[in-house]
Coordinates of C-alpha atoms and ligand atoms in Angstrom, one line a residue:
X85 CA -94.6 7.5 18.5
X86 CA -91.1 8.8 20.1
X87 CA -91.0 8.0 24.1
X88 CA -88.1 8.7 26.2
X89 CA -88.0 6.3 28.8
X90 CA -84.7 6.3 29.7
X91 CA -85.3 9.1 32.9
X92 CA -82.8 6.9 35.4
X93 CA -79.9 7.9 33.2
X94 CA -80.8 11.9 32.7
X95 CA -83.8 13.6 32.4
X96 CA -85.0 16.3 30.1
X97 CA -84.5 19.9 32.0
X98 CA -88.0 21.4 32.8
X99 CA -88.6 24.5 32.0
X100 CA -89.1 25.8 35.3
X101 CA -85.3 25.1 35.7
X102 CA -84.2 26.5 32.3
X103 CA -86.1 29.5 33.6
X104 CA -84.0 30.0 36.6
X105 CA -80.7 29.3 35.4
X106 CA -81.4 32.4 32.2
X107 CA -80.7 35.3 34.0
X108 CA -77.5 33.9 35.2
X109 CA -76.0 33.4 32.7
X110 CA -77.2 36.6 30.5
X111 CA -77.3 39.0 33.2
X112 CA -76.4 38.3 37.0
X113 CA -72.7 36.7 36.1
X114 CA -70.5 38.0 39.0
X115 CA -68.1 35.7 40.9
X116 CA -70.0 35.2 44.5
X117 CA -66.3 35.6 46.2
X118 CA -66.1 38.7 44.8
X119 CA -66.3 41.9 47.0
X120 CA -68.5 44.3 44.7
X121 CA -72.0 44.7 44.1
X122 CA -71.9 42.6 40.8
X123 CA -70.4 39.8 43.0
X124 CA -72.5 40.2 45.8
X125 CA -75.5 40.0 43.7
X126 CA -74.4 36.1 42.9
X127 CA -73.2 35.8 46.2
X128 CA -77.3 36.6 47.1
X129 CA -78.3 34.1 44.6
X130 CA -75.9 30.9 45.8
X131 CA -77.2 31.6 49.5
X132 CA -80.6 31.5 48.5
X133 CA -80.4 28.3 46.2
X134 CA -78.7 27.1 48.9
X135 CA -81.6 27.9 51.8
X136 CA -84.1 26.3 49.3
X137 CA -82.2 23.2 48.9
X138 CA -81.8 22.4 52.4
X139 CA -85.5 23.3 52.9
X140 CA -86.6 20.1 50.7
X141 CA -84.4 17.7 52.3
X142 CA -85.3 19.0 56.2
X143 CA -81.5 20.6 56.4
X144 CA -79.8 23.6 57.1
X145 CA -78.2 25.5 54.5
X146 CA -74.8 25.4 56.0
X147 CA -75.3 21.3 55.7
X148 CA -75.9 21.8 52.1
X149 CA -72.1 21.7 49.7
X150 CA -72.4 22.1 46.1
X151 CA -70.5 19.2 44.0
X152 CA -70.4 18.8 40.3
X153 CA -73.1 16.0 40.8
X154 CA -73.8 12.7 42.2
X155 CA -70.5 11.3 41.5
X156 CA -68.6 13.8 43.3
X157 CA -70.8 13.8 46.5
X158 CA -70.5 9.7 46.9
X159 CA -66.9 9.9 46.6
X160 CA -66.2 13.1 49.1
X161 CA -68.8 11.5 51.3
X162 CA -66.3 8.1 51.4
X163 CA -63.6 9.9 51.9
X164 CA -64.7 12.0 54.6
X165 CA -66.0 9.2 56.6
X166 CA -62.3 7.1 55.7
X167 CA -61.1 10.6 57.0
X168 CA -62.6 11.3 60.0
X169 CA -62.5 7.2 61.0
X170 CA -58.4 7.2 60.5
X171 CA -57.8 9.5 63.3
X172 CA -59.3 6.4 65.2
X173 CA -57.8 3.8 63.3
X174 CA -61.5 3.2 62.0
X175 CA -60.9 1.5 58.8
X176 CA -63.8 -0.7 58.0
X177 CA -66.4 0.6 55.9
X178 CA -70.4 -1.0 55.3
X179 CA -71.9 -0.9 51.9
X180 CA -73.9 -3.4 49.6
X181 CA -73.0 -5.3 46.5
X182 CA -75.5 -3.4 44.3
X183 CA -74.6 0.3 44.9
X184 CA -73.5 2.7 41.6
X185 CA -70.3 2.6 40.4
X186 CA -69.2 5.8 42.3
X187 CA -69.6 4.0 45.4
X188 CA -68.2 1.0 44.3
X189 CA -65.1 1.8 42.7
X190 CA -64.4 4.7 45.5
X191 CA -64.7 1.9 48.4
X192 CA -62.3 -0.2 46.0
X193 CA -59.7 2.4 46.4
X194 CA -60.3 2.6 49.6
X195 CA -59.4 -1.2 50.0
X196 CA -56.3 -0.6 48.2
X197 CA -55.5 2.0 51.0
X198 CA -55.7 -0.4 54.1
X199 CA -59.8 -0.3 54.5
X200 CA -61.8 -3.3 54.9
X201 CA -65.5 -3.3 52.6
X202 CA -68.1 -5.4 53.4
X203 CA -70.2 -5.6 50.4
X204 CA -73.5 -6.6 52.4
X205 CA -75.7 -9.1 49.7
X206 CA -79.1 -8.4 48.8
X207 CA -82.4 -10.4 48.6
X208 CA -83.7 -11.4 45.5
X209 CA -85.6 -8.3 45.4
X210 CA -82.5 -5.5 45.6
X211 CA -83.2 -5.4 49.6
X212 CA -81.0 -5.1 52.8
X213 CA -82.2 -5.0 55.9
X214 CA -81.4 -2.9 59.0
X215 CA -80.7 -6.5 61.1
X216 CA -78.1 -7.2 58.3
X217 CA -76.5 -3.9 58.6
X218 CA -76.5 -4.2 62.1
X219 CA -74.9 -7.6 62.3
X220 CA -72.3 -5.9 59.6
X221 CA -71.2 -3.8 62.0
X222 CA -67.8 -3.8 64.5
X223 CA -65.6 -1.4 66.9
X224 CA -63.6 -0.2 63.7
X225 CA -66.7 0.6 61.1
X226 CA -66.5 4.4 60.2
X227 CA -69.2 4.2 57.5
X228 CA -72.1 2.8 56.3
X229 CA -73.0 3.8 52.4
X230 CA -76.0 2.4 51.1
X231 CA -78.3 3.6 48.3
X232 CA -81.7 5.0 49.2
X233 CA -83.6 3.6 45.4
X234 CA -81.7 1.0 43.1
X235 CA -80.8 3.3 39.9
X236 CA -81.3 0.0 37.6
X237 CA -84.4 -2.2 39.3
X238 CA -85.4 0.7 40.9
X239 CA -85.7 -0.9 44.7
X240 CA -86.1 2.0 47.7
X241 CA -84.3 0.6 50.6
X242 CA -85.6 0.9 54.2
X243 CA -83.0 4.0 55.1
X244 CA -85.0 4.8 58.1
X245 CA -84.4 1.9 60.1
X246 CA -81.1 1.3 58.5
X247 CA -80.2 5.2 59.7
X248 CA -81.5 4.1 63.0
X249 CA -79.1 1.2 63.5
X250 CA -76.1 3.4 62.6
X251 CA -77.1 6.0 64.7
X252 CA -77.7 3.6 67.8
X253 CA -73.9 2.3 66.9
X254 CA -72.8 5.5 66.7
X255 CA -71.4 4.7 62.6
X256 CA -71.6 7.4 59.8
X257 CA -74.5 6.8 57.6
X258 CA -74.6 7.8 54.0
X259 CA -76.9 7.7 51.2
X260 CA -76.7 7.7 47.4
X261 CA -80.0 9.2 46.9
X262 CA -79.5 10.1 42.9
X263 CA -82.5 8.2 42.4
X264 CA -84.8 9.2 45.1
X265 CA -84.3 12.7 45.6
X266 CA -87.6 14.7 44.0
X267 CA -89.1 11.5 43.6
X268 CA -89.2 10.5 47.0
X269 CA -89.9 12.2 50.1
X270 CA -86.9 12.7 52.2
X271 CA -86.3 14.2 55.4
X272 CA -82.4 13.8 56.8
X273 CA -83.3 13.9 60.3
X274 CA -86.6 11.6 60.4
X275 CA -84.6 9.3 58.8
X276 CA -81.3 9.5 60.6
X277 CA -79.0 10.4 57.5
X278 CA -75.4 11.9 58.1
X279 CA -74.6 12.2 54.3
X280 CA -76.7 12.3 51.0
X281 CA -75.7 12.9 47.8
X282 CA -78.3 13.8 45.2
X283 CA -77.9 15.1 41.2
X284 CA -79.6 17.8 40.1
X285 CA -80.2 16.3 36.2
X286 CA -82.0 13.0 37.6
X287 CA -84.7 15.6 38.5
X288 CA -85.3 17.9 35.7
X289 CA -82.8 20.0 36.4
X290 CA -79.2 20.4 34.5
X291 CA -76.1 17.5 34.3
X292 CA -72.7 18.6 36.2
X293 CA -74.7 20.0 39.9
X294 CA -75.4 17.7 43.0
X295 CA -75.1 18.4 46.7
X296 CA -73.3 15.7 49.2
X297 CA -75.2 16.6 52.3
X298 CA -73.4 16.6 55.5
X299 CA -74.9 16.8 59.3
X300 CA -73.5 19.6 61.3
X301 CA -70.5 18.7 62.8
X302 CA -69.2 16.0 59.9
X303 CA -66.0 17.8 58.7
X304 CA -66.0 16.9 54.8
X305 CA -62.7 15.3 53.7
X306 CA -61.6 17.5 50.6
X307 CA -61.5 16.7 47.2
X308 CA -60.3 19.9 45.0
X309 CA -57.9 22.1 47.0
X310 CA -57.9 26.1 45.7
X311 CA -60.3 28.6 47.0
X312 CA -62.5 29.0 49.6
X313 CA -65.7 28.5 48.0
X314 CA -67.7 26.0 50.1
X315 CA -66.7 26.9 52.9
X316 CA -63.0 25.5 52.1
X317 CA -64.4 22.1 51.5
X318 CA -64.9 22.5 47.5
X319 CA -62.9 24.9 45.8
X320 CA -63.6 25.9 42.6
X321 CA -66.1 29.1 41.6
X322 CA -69.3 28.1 42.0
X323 CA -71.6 27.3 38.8
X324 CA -74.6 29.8 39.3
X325 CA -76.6 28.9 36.8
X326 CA -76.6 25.5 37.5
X327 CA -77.1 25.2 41.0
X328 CA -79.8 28.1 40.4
X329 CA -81.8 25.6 37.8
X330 CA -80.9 22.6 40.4
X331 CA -82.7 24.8 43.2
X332 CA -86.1 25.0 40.9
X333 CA -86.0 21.6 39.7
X334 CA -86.1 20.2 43.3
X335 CA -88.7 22.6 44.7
X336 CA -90.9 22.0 41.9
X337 CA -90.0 17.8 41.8
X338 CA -90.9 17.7 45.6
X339 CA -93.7 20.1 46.3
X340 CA -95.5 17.0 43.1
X341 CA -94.0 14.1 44.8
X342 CA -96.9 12.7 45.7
X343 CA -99.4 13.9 42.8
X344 CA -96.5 12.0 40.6
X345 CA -96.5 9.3 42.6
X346 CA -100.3 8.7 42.8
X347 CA -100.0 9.3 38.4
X348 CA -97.0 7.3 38.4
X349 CA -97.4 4.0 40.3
X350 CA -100.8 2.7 38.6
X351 CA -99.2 3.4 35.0
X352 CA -96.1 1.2 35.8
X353 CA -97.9 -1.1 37.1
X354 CA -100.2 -0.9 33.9
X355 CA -96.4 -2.0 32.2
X356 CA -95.3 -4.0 34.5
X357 CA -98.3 -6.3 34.1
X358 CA -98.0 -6.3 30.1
X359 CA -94.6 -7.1 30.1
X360 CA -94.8 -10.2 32.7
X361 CA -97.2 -11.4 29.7
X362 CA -94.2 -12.5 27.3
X363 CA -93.5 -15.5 28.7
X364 CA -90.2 -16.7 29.8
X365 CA -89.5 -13.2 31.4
X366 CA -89.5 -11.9 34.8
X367 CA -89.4 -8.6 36.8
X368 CA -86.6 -7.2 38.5
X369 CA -86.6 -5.3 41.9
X370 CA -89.1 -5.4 44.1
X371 CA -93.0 -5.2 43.1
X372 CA -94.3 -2.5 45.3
X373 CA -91.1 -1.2 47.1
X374 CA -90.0 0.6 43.8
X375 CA -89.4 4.0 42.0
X376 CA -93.0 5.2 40.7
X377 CA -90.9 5.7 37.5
X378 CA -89.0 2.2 37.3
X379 CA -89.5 -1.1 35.6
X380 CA -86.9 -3.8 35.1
X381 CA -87.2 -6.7 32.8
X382 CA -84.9 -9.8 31.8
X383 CA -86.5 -12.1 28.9
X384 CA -84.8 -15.3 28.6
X385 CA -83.3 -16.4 24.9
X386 CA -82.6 -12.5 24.1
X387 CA -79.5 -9.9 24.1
X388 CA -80.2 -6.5 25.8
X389 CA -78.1 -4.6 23.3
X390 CA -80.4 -6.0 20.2
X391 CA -83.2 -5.0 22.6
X392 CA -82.3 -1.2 22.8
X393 CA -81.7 -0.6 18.8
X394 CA -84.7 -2.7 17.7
X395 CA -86.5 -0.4 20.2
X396 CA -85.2 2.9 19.4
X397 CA -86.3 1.7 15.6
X398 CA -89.7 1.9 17.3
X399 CA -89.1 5.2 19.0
X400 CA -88.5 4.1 22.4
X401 CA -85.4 5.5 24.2
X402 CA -84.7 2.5 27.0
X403 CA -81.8 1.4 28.7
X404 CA -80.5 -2.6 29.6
X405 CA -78.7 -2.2 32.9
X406 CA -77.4 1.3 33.7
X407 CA -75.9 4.0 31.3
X408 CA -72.6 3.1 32.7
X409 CA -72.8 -0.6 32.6
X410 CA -73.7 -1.1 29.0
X411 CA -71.2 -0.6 26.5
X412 CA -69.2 -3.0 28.5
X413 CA -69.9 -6.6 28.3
X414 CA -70.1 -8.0 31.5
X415 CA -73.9 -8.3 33.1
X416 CA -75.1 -5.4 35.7
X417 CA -73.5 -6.1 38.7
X418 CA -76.9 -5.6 40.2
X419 CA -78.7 -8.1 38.4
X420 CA -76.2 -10.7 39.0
X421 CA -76.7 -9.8 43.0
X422 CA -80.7 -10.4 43.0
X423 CA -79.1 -13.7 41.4
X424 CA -79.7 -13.4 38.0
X425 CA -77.3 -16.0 36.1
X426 CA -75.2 -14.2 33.2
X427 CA -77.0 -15.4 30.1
X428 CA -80.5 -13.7 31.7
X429 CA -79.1 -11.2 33.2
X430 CA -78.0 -10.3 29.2
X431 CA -81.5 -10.0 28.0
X432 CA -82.4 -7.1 30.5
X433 CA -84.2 -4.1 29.7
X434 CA -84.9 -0.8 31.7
X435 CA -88.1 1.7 31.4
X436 CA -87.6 4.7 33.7
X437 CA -90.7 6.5 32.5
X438 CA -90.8 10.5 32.7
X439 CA -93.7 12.3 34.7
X440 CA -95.4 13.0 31.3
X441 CA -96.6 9.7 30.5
X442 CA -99.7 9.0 28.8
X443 CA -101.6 5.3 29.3
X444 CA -101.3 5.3 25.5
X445 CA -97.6 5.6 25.5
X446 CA -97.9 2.4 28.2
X447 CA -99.6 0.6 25.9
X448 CA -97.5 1.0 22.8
X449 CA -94.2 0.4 25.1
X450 CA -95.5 -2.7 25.5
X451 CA -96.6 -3.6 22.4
X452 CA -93.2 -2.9 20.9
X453 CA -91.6 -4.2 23.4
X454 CA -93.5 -7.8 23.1
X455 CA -93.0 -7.3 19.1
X456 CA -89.2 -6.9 19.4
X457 CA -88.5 -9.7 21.6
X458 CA -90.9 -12.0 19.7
X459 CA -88.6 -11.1 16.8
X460 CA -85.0 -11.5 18.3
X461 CA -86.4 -14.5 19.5
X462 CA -87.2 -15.9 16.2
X463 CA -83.6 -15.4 14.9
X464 CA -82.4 -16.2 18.1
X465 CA -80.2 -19.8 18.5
X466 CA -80.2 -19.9 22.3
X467 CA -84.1 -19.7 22.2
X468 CA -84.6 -22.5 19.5
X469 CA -82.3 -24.7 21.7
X470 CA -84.7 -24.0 24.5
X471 CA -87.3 -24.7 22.9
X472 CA -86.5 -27.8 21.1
X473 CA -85.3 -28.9 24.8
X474 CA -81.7 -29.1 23.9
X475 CA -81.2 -26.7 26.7
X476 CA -83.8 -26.0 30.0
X477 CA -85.8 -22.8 30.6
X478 CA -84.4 -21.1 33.5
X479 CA -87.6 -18.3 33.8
Ligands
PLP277 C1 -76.7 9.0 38.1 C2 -76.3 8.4 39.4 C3 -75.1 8.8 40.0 C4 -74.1 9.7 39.3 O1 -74.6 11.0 39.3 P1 -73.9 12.0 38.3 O2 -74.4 13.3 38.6 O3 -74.2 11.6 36.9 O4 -72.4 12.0 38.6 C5 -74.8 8.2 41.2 N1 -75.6 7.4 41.8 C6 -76.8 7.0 41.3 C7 -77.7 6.0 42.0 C8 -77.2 7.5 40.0 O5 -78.3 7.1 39.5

């Protein structure tokens, strides 16, 4: 059996998208800045991707800038709000200790440029609250940046009330919603958003798009000087075809959100339960405030790494932290904040499962799944000292 449950870290284009992004690139291939029909024909396009884009996240289309993907959008959205908050010597800037990388390591050079980050902690679920934000703010904050769903434990924050604070204090509010757009319902303006980044290849639709969504009247900070595409905010000649597959992916992710969700939730709760069998292993994120698609694992006495390639022997495509963080061999900085120590935090493993999944295909991820780790386990020294009580169970 071959399953791909590795959907946090890119999904498989749909062929709705490949379907949309074909006659772009064999037939309609004018430059939308140019003057002539062949250009204006594009030009047509762009706008109307651009319409239909804002339409699924409650926007307007001139709200709506095209970035080369999630990346791009969390770090223009930073500096924008560093931007816009310098011209009143606002310098202090709210996020949490479990955001992605291009939050993180964009509010770190920020730090390095006179800001102050407060890196809010989470519970031992992957949660902040509104009160913390709230408290977290002072007369100098220009932004708050926190993540709408956890990319690794999959944990969906409570952005409405947390918009609502930031609107009442008058701060920027941001979201990194890689994760939950076309998974999850959003509306900017019902939930009080000021900046959103989302990528199209996290919904079916192809890697190197996003959007950074910005509220009327948030002048974007820019990032690539040239043209005037993007209304002078992102230069660069727009990628048609992309941002024409990343228009049908959406549409087509949110008009199922909530037939996914209803096929989604029961069957990851189906794995979550088989996996919380093994013993000595817990869940991470929060049980019911999660991605439909996400389950999270550590399993005492094992290493993630061995995890991954025993699995993929089996056919399964999984992930131990995110795509980013392994490869390198410190622990996820997010398991480490829902206070996992370092030597559990190791034996981690990720299932994002795709829409497509069968209760079979549950069933056999968790069989191979309890079958590897029984196995590293066996040939594993930190789990005979456990067991022979030379050193104590922690899970
Ligand atoms: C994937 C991801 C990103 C990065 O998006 P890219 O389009 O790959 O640059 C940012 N934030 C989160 C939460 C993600 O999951």
């Amino acid at each position: 059996m071959k399953i791909y449950a590795d959907n946090a870290a890119t999904t498989a284009m749909s062929k709705t998208a490949i379907d949309a992004m074909i006659p772009y690139m064999a037939g309609t291939f004018g430059n939308p800045s140019s003057l002539h029909s062949v250009g204006q024909e594009a030009a047509e396009a762009l706008n109307d991707a651009r319409t239909r884009i804002a339409a699924c996240l409650g926007a307007k289309p001139r709200e709506i800038t095209f970035t080369s993907g999630g990346s791009e959008a969390d770090n223009q959205a930073i500096l924008t709000a560093v931007k816009i908050g310098a011209r009143k010597n606002k310098k202090h800037i709210i996020t949490t200790a479990i955001e992605h990388h291009a939050i993180l390591h964009t509010c770190k050079k920020m730090e390095k440029q006179g800001c102050e980050v407060t890196y809010l902690p989470v519970d031992k679920d992957g949660l902040v609250t509104a009160e913390q934000v709230a408290a977290a703010i002072r007369p100098d904050t220009c932004l708050v940046t926190i993540m709408f769903a956890n990319n690794e434990i999959g944990t969906i924050d409570t952005i409405a009330e947390i918009g609502a604070v930031c609107q009442q204090a008058n701060v920027l509010f941001h979201t990194d919603a890689v994760q939950a757009a076309g998974h999850v319902a959003i509306d900017v303006n019902a939930l009080n958003i000021d900046m959103l980044s989302l990528s199209a290849h996290k919904f079916h639709g192809p890697k190197g798009i996003g959007v950074l969504y910005a509220r009327r009247g948030v002048p974007l900070a820019t990032l690539i000087e040239g043209g005037a595409q993007e209304r002078g905010k992102r230069a660069g000649t727009e990628n048609i075809p992309a941002i024409m597959g990343m228009a049908a992916a959406l549409e087509e992710a949110c008009a199922q959100i909530d037939a996914t969700a209803a096929k989604l939730t029961p069957l990851r709760d189906r794995l979550i339960a088989g996996l919380a069998e093994i013993p000595h292993s817990i869940l991470n994120g929060h049980a019911e405030k999660r991605l439909p698609s996400n389950v999270n694992f550590c399993f005492e006495g094992i290493e993630g790494e061995s995890l991954l390639l025993l699995l993929d022997d089996k056919g399964v495509a999984a992930s131990s932290g995110s795509a980013c963080t392994s490869g390198s061999l410190d622990p996820s900085h997010v398991l480490l904040a829902i206070g996992r120590i370092h030597d559990v935090a190791h034996g981690s493993l990720r299932l994002s499962l795709g829409e497509d999944i069968t209760e079979e295909q549950v069933d056999y991820l968790i069989a191979a799944t309890k079958d590897v780790v029984a196995y590293l386990r066996g040939m594993s020294p930190v789990w005979r000292d456990l067991t022979t009580g030379k050193r104590e169970f922690i899970l």
